[in-house]
Short mmCIF file of C-alpha atoms in Angstrom, two decimals:
data_model
loop_
_atom_site.label_atom_id
_atom_site.label_comp_id
_atom_site.label_asym_id
_atom_site.label_seq_id
_atom_site.Cartn_x
_atom_site.Cartn_y
_atom_site.Cartn_z
CA MET I 1176 -27.07 15.50 1.16
CA ALA I 1177 -23.80 17.45 1.19
CA SER I 1178 -23.54 17.13 4.98
CA THR I 1179 -24.23 13.40 4.69
CA ASN I 1180 -21.41 13.08 2.16
CA ARG I 1181 -19.05 15.01 4.41
CA SER I 1182 -19.95 12.72 7.30
CA ALA I 1183 -19.23 9.62 5.20
CA LYS I 1184 -15.87 11.10 4.13
CA SER I 1185 -14.91 11.74 7.76
CA LEU I 1186 -15.84 8.18 8.67
CA LEU I 1187 -13.68 6.86 5.82
CA GLY I 1188 -10.69 8.71 7.25
CA LEU I 1189 -11.29 7.26 10.71
CA VAL I 1190 -11.64 3.74 9.30
CA ALA I 1191 -8.31 4.20 7.49
CA LEU I 1192 -6.70 5.55 10.70
CA PHE I 1193 -7.55 2.43 12.69
CA LEU I 1194 -7.01 0.11 9.76
CA GLY I 1195 -3.33 1.05 9.73
CA GLU I 1196 -1.26 -1.59 7.99
CA LEU I 1197 -3.87 -4.22 8.89
CA ARG I 1198 -4.97 -3.78 5.27
CA ASP I 1199 -2.03 -5.82 4.02
CA GLY I 1200 -0.65 -7.33 7.20
CA LEU I 1201 2.81 -5.76 6.97
CA THR I 1202 2.98 -4.13 10.38
CA MET I 1203 1.69 -7.16 12.22
CA ILE I 1204 3.98 -9.38 10.14
CA ASN I 1205 7.01 -7.47 11.43
CA MET I 1206 5.69 -7.82 14.98
CA GLN I 1207 4.81 -11.49 14.52
CA SER I 1208 8.32 -12.21 13.20
CA ALA I 1209 9.94 -10.53 16.21
CA PHE I 1210 7.64 -12.43 18.58
CA LEU I 1211 8.21 -15.84 17.00
CA ILE I 1212 12.01 -15.48 16.89
CA SER I 1213 12.57 -13.90 20.31
CA SER I 1214 9.82 -15.50 22.41
CA LYS I 1215 9.12 -18.79 20.63
CA LEU I 1216 12.69 -19.43 19.43
CA TYR I 1217 11.72 -19.88 15.78
CA SER I 1218 14.52 -19.88 13.23
CA GLU I 1219 14.64 -17.16 10.59
CA LYS I 1220 14.01 -19.86 7.97
CA GLN I 1221 10.81 -21.04 9.67
CA VAL I 1222 9.51 -17.48 9.90
CA GLY I 1223 10.52 -16.89 6.29
CA VAL I 1224 8.52 -19.91 5.12
CA MET I 1225 5.44 -18.75 7.02
CA PHE I 1226 5.41 -15.29 5.54
CA PHE I 1227 6.36 -16.48 2.08
CA VAL I 1228 3.15 -18.52 2.20
CA PHE I 1229 1.31 -15.41 3.46
CA GLY I 1230 2.58 -13.35 0.51
CA MET I 1231 1.80 -16.06 -2.03
CA SER I 1232 -1.70 -16.40 -0.63
CA GLN I 1233 -2.25 -12.65 -1.02
CA PHE I 1234 -1.00 -12.91 -4.59
CA LEU I 1235 -3.39 -15.76 -5.40
CA PHE I 1236 -6.46 -14.14 -3.85
CA GLN I 1237 -5.99 -10.43 -4.70
CA THR I 1238 -7.61 -10.57 -8.14
CA PRO I 1239 -10.55 -12.81 -7.06
CA ALA I 1240 -11.04 -10.49 -4.06
CA GLY I 1241 -11.32 -7.53 -6.42
CA TYR I 1242 -13.86 -9.39 -8.54
CA ILE I 1243 -15.92 -10.18 -5.42
CA MET I 1244 -15.93 -6.52 -4.36
CA ASP I 1245 -17.04 -5.40 -7.84
CA SER I 1246 -19.86 -7.94 -7.84
CA SER I 1247 -21.16 -7.34 -4.32
CA ASP I 1248 -23.29 -4.55 -2.85
CA ARG I 1249 -22.30 -5.66 0.67
CA LYS I 1250 -18.88 -4.06 0.61
CA VAL I 1251 -19.05 -2.72 4.17
CA ALA I 1252 -19.92 -6.16 5.57
CA LEU I 1253 -17.16 -7.82 3.56
CA LEU I 1254 -14.54 -5.32 4.74
CA ALA I 1255 -15.69 -5.64 8.36
CA GLY I 1256 -15.57 -9.43 8.13
CA ALA I 1257 -12.05 -9.33 6.66
CA ALA I 1258 -10.81 -7.01 9.43
CA LEU I 1259 -12.29 -9.21 12.17
CA THR I 1260 -10.97 -12.42 10.65
CA THR I 1261 -7.39 -11.24 10.07
CA THR I 1262 -7.26 -9.84 13.61
CA ALA I 1263 -8.48 -13.16 15.02
CA LEU I 1264 -5.84 -15.00 12.99
CA THR I 1265 -3.09 -12.68 14.27
CA VAL I 1266 -4.13 -13.29 17.88
CA LEU I 1267 -4.46 -17.02 17.19
CA THR I 1268 -0.89 -17.00 15.87
CA ALA I 1269 0.35 -15.56 19.17
CA ILE I 1270 -1.72 -17.95 21.31
CA THR I 1271 -1.05 -21.22 19.50
CA ALA I 1272 2.63 -20.81 18.52
CA LYS I 1273 4.83 -23.48 20.12
CA GLU I 1274 8.53 -23.17 20.83
CA TYR I 1275 11.00 -24.09 18.10
CA GLY I 1276 8.18 -24.26 15.56
CA GLU I 1277 6.86 -27.62 16.71
CA ASN I 1278 3.49 -26.89 15.07
CA ILE I 1279 4.92 -25.16 11.99
CA VAL I 1280 2.38 -26.82 9.65
CA TRP I 1281 -0.50 -25.28 11.62
CA MET I 1282 1.20 -21.88 11.62
CA VAL I 1283 1.77 -22.02 7.86
CA PHE I 1284 -1.92 -22.88 7.42
CA LEU I 1285 -2.91 -19.82 9.50
CA LYS I 1286 -0.75 -17.58 7.33
CA PHE I 1287 -2.25 -18.99 4.15
CA ILE I 1288 -5.78 -18.21 5.37
CA GLN I 1289 -4.73 -14.79 6.65
CA GLY I 1290 -3.15 -13.88 3.32
CA GLY I 1291 -6.37 -14.70 1.49
CA VAL I 1292 -8.50 -12.73 3.96
CA THR I 1293 -6.32 -9.60 3.89
CA ALA I 1294 -6.60 -9.59 0.08
CA LEU I 1295 -10.16 -8.27 0.55
CA ILE I 1296 -9.06 -5.19 2.49
CA PRO I 1297 -7.44 -2.89 -0.16
CA PRO I 1298 -10.21 -3.29 -2.80
CA GLY I 1299 -12.82 -3.11 -0.03
CA LEU I 1300 -11.68 0.22 1.40
CA ASN I 1301 -10.99 1.80 -1.98
CA SER I 1302 -14.21 0.67 -3.65
CA ILE I 1303 -16.23 2.03 -0.73
CA THR I 1304 -14.25 5.26 -1.04
CA GLN I 1305 -14.99 5.59 -4.75
CA GLY I 1306 -18.63 4.72 -4.15
CA ILE I 1307 -18.94 7.63 -1.70
CA VAL I 1308 -16.85 10.36 -3.36
CA GLY I 1309 -17.03 9.33 -7.04
CA SER I 1310 -14.13 9.25 -9.47
CA THR I 1311 -13.46 13.00 -9.33
CA GLY I 1312 -13.27 12.92 -5.54
CA MET I 1313 -10.82 10.04 -5.43
CA THR I 1314 -7.65 12.12 -5.62
CA HIS I 1315 -8.25 14.04 -2.41
CA GLN I 1316 -10.04 11.26 -0.51
CA VAL I 1317 -7.48 8.57 -1.28
CA ALA I 1318 -4.74 10.98 -0.18
CA ASP I 1319 -6.65 11.65 3.05
CA ASN I 1320 -7.16 7.92 3.61
CA GLU I 1321 -3.46 7.26 3.07
CA MET I 1322 -2.45 10.08 5.44
CA LYS I 1323 -4.66 8.66 8.18
CA ASN I 1324 -3.49 5.14 7.37
CA HIS I 1325 0.19 5.98 7.76
CA LEU I 1326 -0.49 7.93 10.96
CA GLY I 1327 -2.35 4.92 12.34
CA THR I 1328 0.51 2.63 11.36
CA ALA I 1329 3.02 4.86 13.16
CA ILE I 1330 0.88 4.73 16.32
CA ILE I 1331 0.54 0.93 16.07
CA VAL I 1332 4.28 0.43 15.59
CA LEU I 1333 5.19 2.84 18.40
CA SER I 1334 2.78 1.11 20.78
CA GLY I 1335 4.01 -2.35 19.81
CA SER I 1336 7.67 -1.37 20.06
CA LEU I 1337 7.24 0.10 23.53
CA ILE I 1338 5.33 -2.96 24.74
CA ALA I 1339 8.04 -5.24 23.30
CA PHE I 1340 10.77 -3.12 24.94
CA TYR I 1341 9.26 -3.32 28.42
CA THR I 1342 8.07 -6.95 28.29
CA TYR I 1343 11.08 -8.52 26.50
CA PRO I 1344 11.61 -11.44 26.03
CA ASN I 1345 7.93 -12.37 26.65
CA ILE I 1346 6.52 -9.89 24.16
CA GLY I 1347 3.21 -11.62 23.37
CA LEU I 1348 1.29 -8.76 25.00
CA LEU I 1349 2.14 -6.53 22.03
CA PHE I 1350 -0.62 -8.25 20.04
CA ILE I 1351 -3.20 -6.38 22.09
CA VAL I 1352 -2.79 -3.48 19.67
CA SER I 1353 -4.38 -5.55 16.89
CA PRO I 1354 -7.85 -6.10 18.43
CA ILE I 1355 -7.91 -2.53 19.74
CA ALA I 1356 -7.27 -1.20 16.22
CA CYS I 1357 -9.82 -3.63 14.77
CA ALA I 1358 -12.47 -2.41 17.23
CA GLY I 1359 -11.93 1.12 15.91
CA VAL I 1360 -12.27 -0.07 12.32
CA ILE I 1361 -15.56 -1.87 13.01
CA PHE I 1362 -17.01 0.99 15.08
CA PHE I 1363 -16.54 3.63 12.39
CA LEU I 1364 -17.19 1.31 9.44
CA MET I 1365 -20.61 0.36 10.80
CA ARG I 1366 -21.54 4.04 11.06
CA ILE I 1367 -21.27 4.48 7.28
CA ASN I 1368 -24.77 4.62 5.79
CA PRO I 1369 -24.99 2.01 2.99
CA ASP I 1370 -27.20 4.44 1.04
CA ASP I 1371 -24.20 6.80 0.77
CA ILE I 1372 -22.39 4.24 -1.41
CA ASP I 1373 -23.12 4.39 -5.14
CA HIS I 1374 -22.17 0.86 -6.16
CA ASP I 1375 -21.94 1.68 -9.86
CA ALA I 1376 -19.46 4.45 -9.04
CA ALA I 1377 -17.67 2.09 -6.64
CA ARG I 1378 -17.13 -0.36 -9.50
CA GLY I 1379 -15.89 2.43 -11.78
CA LEU I 1380 -18.88 1.83 -14.07
CA LYS I 1381 -19.65 5.52 -14.33
CA SER I 1382 -17.64 8.73 -14.07
CA ASP I 1383 -18.63 12.08 -12.68
CA THR I 1384 -17.69 14.12 -15.74
CA ASP I 1385 -17.49 13.62 -19.47
CA ALA I 1386 -13.78 14.33 -19.19
CA ASN I 1387 -13.24 11.39 -16.91
CA ALA I 1388 -15.18 9.10 -19.23
CA THR I 1389 -12.93 9.77 -22.20
CA ASP I 1390 -9.91 7.67 -22.99
CA TYR I 1391 -6.59 9.24 -22.09
CA GLN I 1392 -4.12 9.88 -24.89
CA LEU I 1393 -1.13 7.58 -25.07
CA ALA I 1394 2.34 8.88 -25.80
CA SER I 1395 2.18 7.39 -29.27
CA ASP I 1396 -1.04 9.37 -29.97
CA SER I 1397 -2.97 6.12 -30.38
CA LYS I 1398 -5.80 5.29 -28.02
CA GLU I 1399 -5.24 1.79 -26.73
CA HIS I 1400 -7.17 2.21 -23.49
CA VAL I 1401 -10.37 0.17 -23.14
CA SER I 1402 -12.02 1.96 -20.24
CA ALA I 1403 -14.76 3.78 -22.10
CA ALA I 1404 -18.05 2.62 -20.61
CA PRO I 1405 -20.15 0.38 -22.86
CA GLU I 1406 -23.28 1.95 -24.27
CA ASP I 1407 -25.51 -0.54 -22.40
CA ASN I 1408 -23.82 0.43 -19.12
CA THR I 1409 -22.59 -3.11 -18.45
CA PRO I 1410 -19.13 -3.82 -17.00
CA THR I 1411 -16.23 -4.61 -19.31
CA SER I 1412 -15.45 -8.32 -19.37
CA PRO I 1413 -12.42 -9.36 -17.30
CA LEU I 1414 -10.68 -10.73 -20.40
CA GLU I 1415 -11.19 -7.48 -22.28
CA LEU I 1416 -9.84 -5.56 -19.30
CA LEU I 1417 -6.68 -7.65 -19.22
CA LYS I 1418 -5.99 -6.73 -22.85
CA ASP I 1419 -5.42 -3.10 -21.83
CA LYS I 1420 -1.76 -2.48 -22.64
CA THR I 1421 -1.49 0.37 -20.15
CA LEU I 1422 -2.79 -1.86 -17.35
CA LEU I 1423 -0.34 -4.60 -18.27
CA VAL I 1424 2.62 -2.19 -18.31
CA PHE I 1425 1.55 -0.66 -14.99
CA THR I 1426 1.13 -4.11 -13.41
CA VAL I 1427 4.69 -5.07 -14.38
CA ILE I 1428 5.97 -1.75 -12.97
CA CYS I 1429 4.15 -2.43 -9.67
CA PHE I 1430 5.83 -5.83 -9.47
CA LEU I 1431 9.30 -4.45 -10.22
CA PHE I 1432 8.94 -1.55 -7.78
CA HIS I 1433 8.10 -3.85 -4.88
CA LEU I 1434 10.70 -6.37 -5.99
CA SER I 1435 13.41 -3.72 -5.56
CA ASN I 1436 11.95 -1.73 -2.65
CA GLY I 1437 10.26 -4.34 -0.46
CA THR I 1438 13.46 -5.70 1.07
CA VAL I 1439 15.24 -2.38 1.73
CA LEU I 1440 13.53 -1.68 5.07
CA PRO I 1441 14.27 -5.16 6.51
CA LEU I 1442 17.91 -4.83 5.45
CA VAL I 1443 18.19 -1.41 7.09
CA MET I 1444 16.67 -2.84 10.27
CA GLN I 1445 19.15 -5.72 10.15
CA THR I 1446 22.12 -3.37 9.82
CA PHE I 1447 21.14 -2.00 13.24
CA ALA I 1448 20.67 -5.47 14.68
CA VAL I 1449 23.96 -6.96 13.47
CA GLY I 1450 26.37 -7.02 16.38
CA MET I 1451 23.92 -5.36 18.76
CA ASP I 1452 24.38 -6.45 22.38
CA HIS I 1453 20.98 -5.21 23.58
CA PRO I 1454 17.99 -6.84 21.84
CA ARG I 1455 15.58 -4.47 23.59
CA ALA I 1456 17.23 -1.51 21.87
CA GLY I 1457 16.92 -3.43 18.62
CA PHE I 1458 13.14 -3.44 18.94
CA LEU I 1459 13.09 0.32 19.45
CA LEU I 1460 15.46 1.04 16.55
CA SER I 1461 13.49 -1.29 14.28
CA GLY I 1462 10.32 0.47 15.30
CA MET I 1463 11.88 3.86 14.66
CA CYS I 1464 12.79 2.78 11.11
CA ILE I 1465 9.12 2.21 10.41
CA ILE I 1466 7.85 5.25 12.33
CA VAL I 1467 10.17 7.72 10.57
CA ALA I 1468 9.06 6.39 7.18
CA GLN I 1469 5.37 6.46 8.12
CA ILE I 1470 5.52 10.06 9.32
CA PHE I 1471 6.98 11.21 6.02
CA MET I 1472 4.47 9.06 4.13
CA VAL I 1473 1.77 11.24 5.68
CA GLY I 1474 3.37 14.29 4.04
CA SER I 1475 3.83 12.46 0.73
CA ALA I 1476 0.16 11.47 0.66
CA LYS I 1477 -0.81 15.09 1.37
CA VAL I 1478 1.28 16.36 -1.55
CA CYS I 1479 -0.21 13.71 -3.87
CA GLY I 1480 -3.72 14.76 -2.91
CA ASP I 1481 -3.05 18.46 -3.37
CA TYR I 1482 -1.07 18.39 -6.60
CA SER I 1483 -1.61 15.19 -8.61
CA GLY I 1484 -4.83 16.61 -10.06
CA ARG I 1485 -2.97 19.76 -11.17
CA TRP I 1486 0.42 18.41 -12.20
CA GLY I 1487 -0.71 14.96 -13.28
CA ARG I 1488 0.05 11.56 -11.82
CA LYS I 1489 3.24 10.92 -13.75
CA LYS I 1490 5.45 13.72 -12.40
CA LEU I 1491 4.74 12.87 -8.78
CA PHE I 1492 4.96 9.13 -9.40
CA LEU I 1493 8.43 9.54 -10.90
CA ILE I 1494 9.63 11.53 -7.88
CA GLY I 1495 8.62 8.61 -5.68
CA MET I 1496 10.12 5.97 -7.94
CA PHE I 1497 13.50 7.65 -8.41
CA SER I 1498 13.80 8.18 -4.64
CA VAL I 1499 14.39 4.42 -4.24
CA PRO I 1500 17.68 4.17 -6.22
CA LEU I 1501 18.84 7.38 -4.52
CA ARG I 1502 18.10 5.87 -1.11
CA CYS I 1503 19.91 2.62 -1.97
CA LEU I 1504 22.93 4.54 -3.26
CA ILE I 1505 23.16 6.53 -0.03
CA LEU I 1506 22.80 3.33 2.02
CA TYR I 1507 25.56 1.72 -0.05
CA SER I 1508 27.92 4.52 0.99
CA LEU I 1509 26.86 4.64 4.65
CA VAL I 1510 26.97 0.88 5.19
CA GLY I 1511 30.42 0.78 3.58
CA LEU I 1512 31.59 3.44 6.02
CA LYS I 1513 30.03 1.53 8.94
CA ASP I 1514 31.74 -1.71 7.85
CA SER I 1515 35.14 -0.02 7.60
CA ILE I 1516 34.79 1.43 11.12
CA GLU I 1517 33.82 -1.95 12.55
CA ALA I 1518 36.65 -3.68 10.66
CA ALA I 1519 39.10 -1.29 12.33
CA GLY I 1520 37.79 -2.44 15.72
CA ASN I 1521 36.13 0.87 16.57
CA ASP I 1522 32.62 1.57 17.80
CA VAL I 1523 30.17 2.94 15.25
CA PRO I 1524 29.42 6.59 16.09
CA LEU I 1525 25.86 7.35 17.13
CA ALA I 1526 25.77 10.10 14.51
CA LEU I 1527 26.31 7.54 11.74
CA GLU I 1528 23.49 5.35 13.11
CA ILE I 1529 21.20 8.39 13.10
CA ILE I 1530 22.16 9.23 9.51
CA ILE I 1531 21.41 5.65 8.42
CA LEU I 1532 18.06 5.89 10.21
CA SER I 1533 17.33 9.19 8.46
CA THR I 1534 17.43 7.47 5.06
CA GLN I 1535 13.95 6.26 6.00
CA ILE I 1536 12.81 9.75 5.03
CA LEU I 1537 13.33 8.69 1.42
CA ASP I 1538 11.30 5.56 2.13
CA GLY I 1539 8.55 7.91 3.25
CA VAL I 1540 8.80 9.65 -0.11
CA GLY I 1541 9.05 6.53 -2.28
CA ALA I 1542 6.56 4.21 -0.61
CA GLY I 1543 4.38 7.16 0.43
CA VAL I 1544 3.96 8.43 -3.11
CA PHE I 1545 3.55 4.93 -4.51
CA GLY I 1546 0.93 3.92 -1.93
CA THR I 1547 -1.30 6.83 -2.89
CA MET I 1548 -0.60 7.12 -6.59
CA TYR I 1549 -0.99 3.45 -7.52
CA ILE I 1550 -4.61 3.60 -6.31
CA LEU I 1551 -5.26 6.78 -8.30
CA VAL I 1552 -3.61 5.49 -11.47
CA THR I 1553 -5.55 2.23 -11.14
CA SER I 1554 -8.76 4.26 -10.77
CA ASP I 1555 -7.83 6.24 -13.90
CA ILE I 1556 -7.21 3.07 -15.89
CA ALA I 1557 -10.42 1.42 -14.68
CA ALA I 1558 -12.65 4.47 -15.25
CA GLY I 1559 -15.84 3.41 -17.05
CA THR I 1560 -15.08 -0.32 -17.03
CA GLY I 1561 -17.13 -1.28 -13.98
CA ARG I 1562 -14.08 -3.26 -12.85
CA PHE I 1563 -12.26 -0.91 -10.49
CA SER I 1564 -11.82 -3.43 -7.67
CA LEU I 1565 -10.81 -6.17 -10.11
CA THR I 1566 -8.22 -3.84 -11.66
CA LEU I 1567 -6.98 -2.90 -8.19
CA GLY I 1568 -6.78 -6.61 -7.39
CA VAL I 1569 -4.53 -7.16 -10.40
CA THR I 1570 -2.12 -4.36 -9.49
CA SER I 1571 -2.18 -5.31 -5.80
CA ALA I 1572 -1.41 -8.93 -6.69
CA ALA I 1573 1.65 -7.77 -8.61
CA MET I 1574 2.75 -5.79 -5.56
CA SER I 1575 2.22 -8.79 -3.27
CA ILE I 1576 4.30 -11.19 -5.33
CA GLY I 1577 6.96 -8.52 -5.87
CA GLY I 1578 7.24 -7.88 -2.14
CA THR I 1579 7.30 -11.60 -1.36
CA VAL I 1580 10.10 -12.35 -3.82
CA SER I 1581 11.93 -9.22 -2.69
CA GLY I 1582 12.27 -10.53 0.86
CA TYR I 1583 14.13 -13.62 -0.31
CA LEU I 1584 16.14 -11.72 -2.90
CA GLY I 1585 17.38 -9.20 -0.36
CA GLN I 1586 18.30 -11.82 2.22
CA ALA I 1587 20.16 -13.87 -0.40
CA LEU I 1588 22.12 -10.86 -1.62
CA ALA I 1589 23.00 -9.77 1.92
CA GLN I 1590 24.07 -13.26 2.98
CA ASP I 1591 26.10 -14.09 -0.13
CA LEU I 1592 27.50 -10.67 -1.09
CA GLY I 1593 27.17 -8.54 2.03
CA TYR I 1594 24.84 -5.66 2.91
CA GLN I 1595 26.79 -3.02 1.02
CA THR I 1596 26.72 -4.93 -2.27
CA ALA I 1597 23.07 -5.82 -1.69
CA PHE I 1598 22.15 -2.14 -1.57
CA MET I 1599 24.05 -1.43 -4.78
CA MET I 1600 22.29 -4.31 -6.58
CA LEU I 1601 18.92 -3.04 -5.36
CA CYS I 1602 19.85 0.46 -6.53
CA ILE I 1603 20.41 -0.85 -10.06
CA LEU I 1604 17.25 -2.98 -9.96
CA SER I 1605 15.09 -0.08 -8.74
CA LEU I 1606 16.07 1.99 -11.78
CA VAL I 1607 14.19 -0.45 -14.04
CA PRO I 1608 10.61 0.39 -12.92
CA ALA I 1609 11.46 4.10 -12.71
CA LEU I 1610 12.73 4.18 -16.29
CA ALA I 1611 9.85 1.98 -17.46
CA TYR I 1612 7.33 4.43 -16.02
CA THR I 1613 9.22 7.33 -17.63
CA PHE I 1614 9.13 5.94 -21.16
CA LEU I 1615 6.23 3.49 -21.28
CA MET I 1616 3.43 4.93 -19.13
CA PRO I 1617 1.13 7.72 -20.36
CA GLU I 1618 -0.32 10.46 -18.19
CA THR I 1619 -3.55 8.85 -16.96
CA CYS I 1620 -5.07 11.81 -15.12
CA VAL I 1621 -7.50 14.31 -16.61
CA MET I 1622 -6.15 17.56 -15.18
CA GLU I 1623 -8.40 19.62 -12.93
CA ASN I 1624 -8.20 22.59 -15.29
CA GLU I 1625 -9.26 20.36 -18.20
CA VAL I 1626 -12.29 19.17 -16.23
CA LYS I 1627 -13.22 22.80 -15.51
CA ASN I 1628 -12.87 23.67 -19.21
CA VAL I 1629 -15.17 20.80 -20.12
CA GLU I 1630 -17.74 21.95 -17.58
CA VAL I 1631 -17.54 25.54 -18.87
CA SER I 1632 -17.90 24.46 -22.50
CA ASN I 1633 -20.88 22.32 -21.57
CA MET I 1634 -22.51 25.29 -19.86
CA GLU I 1635 -21.81 27.54 -22.84
CA SER I 1636 -23.42 25.01 -25.16
CA ILE I 1637 -26.76 25.22 -23.30
CA PRO I 1638 -29.25 27.41 -25.24
CA GLN I 1639 -30.29 30.55 -23.43
CA ASN I 1640 -33.88 29.42 -22.87
CA GLU I 1641 -32.66 26.10 -21.42
CA GLU I 1642 -30.16 27.96 -19.26
CA ARG I 1643 -32.97 30.07 -17.80
CA GLN I 1644 -34.90 26.89 -17.04
CA VAL I 1645 -31.87 25.38 -15.32
CA VAL I 1646 -31.43 28.54 -13.25
#
């Protein structure tokens, strides 16, 4: 049984590796945008409308998708179907796009469907993960999934960037990376034995230890959390779940984090593109922005897996959240220096471009920590409710709408006030979720040493004659 469990864990990691950013469409969205603008001569506004619809569709369908995953025992089939469908829609986008957006209504429709389909992917992967490893195994397995996921994303972006570089301006061939990655997802996903998935554990209906089943203590010493499992072992009602104050606070924080952070990467990529005479080099530099961040996200996920069970979720989460205002403040200074050099009629030194690119290390810390920890905190909050995927759908929906609004906010700030001022405004905005988490969120994790103490006390409470029988 142990070897079977290890095999299922290994398969989960391989699924996450090939899934890459297919789980929320971000990587392929960046590639689709570049393709539509450079090869199909779309305007930035047309592309913006398409992916605004994509983000809004994700927002609308995230919570229902979580409910579906909680209710279904066919999680593997649902995840496989979502991966196949979103890949087909990505390829269909490349095949059917007409120049100058002549069929923009059709393209918007494709993005609306794709947004709804990709909403199934995060709760699908994470509910299967929890069903295999249980709640106490989530910390290390989610971290492993995220490490493989970011590594896969880096490979996808590198491959796509190189294809775009060598085939520019006809870069449609880059979309070949999507079906190749999808084939890997389906191959390894279908090798997971359905009997290895405990669907009650996948829903968060039961916990592996008494410690995990208890409510965590809020900062005010009052227990407001509703996750204790009902005595009849039935899931908590969705309305009761949404009354959880901690969940509501965390959902708002997820929205605010993505509102402030979601647009930083595109703005950094645009600072390289502005005034660039060689579009091919722009593709490589844009790809490098993503790759540098993804590589450091691998390390961030590893640290979260190794230490969040010992130090607690909150300390690590705060490191990730406060890295965003620090990153924006550094970018404010660097972009100001770059602007002053260009205003003097001089060429921007390569060293300065490299330093600007290196700020993506902090993106690897911020987004890397958040991507792992938000799943773990959601699992903590949902423990015992039987509504893990629904809860994850709520927090993911907040992230989707935050990221969608962020794209327009960042572009508006950059266009009206300039890139330097935009980074300063985002720096101030990103302090809000960081401070909110500091003062309003409790520690949601039962520490590993506390779980061990509970297990020891339980063993000590067994009468000697019963202990002999157990042995």
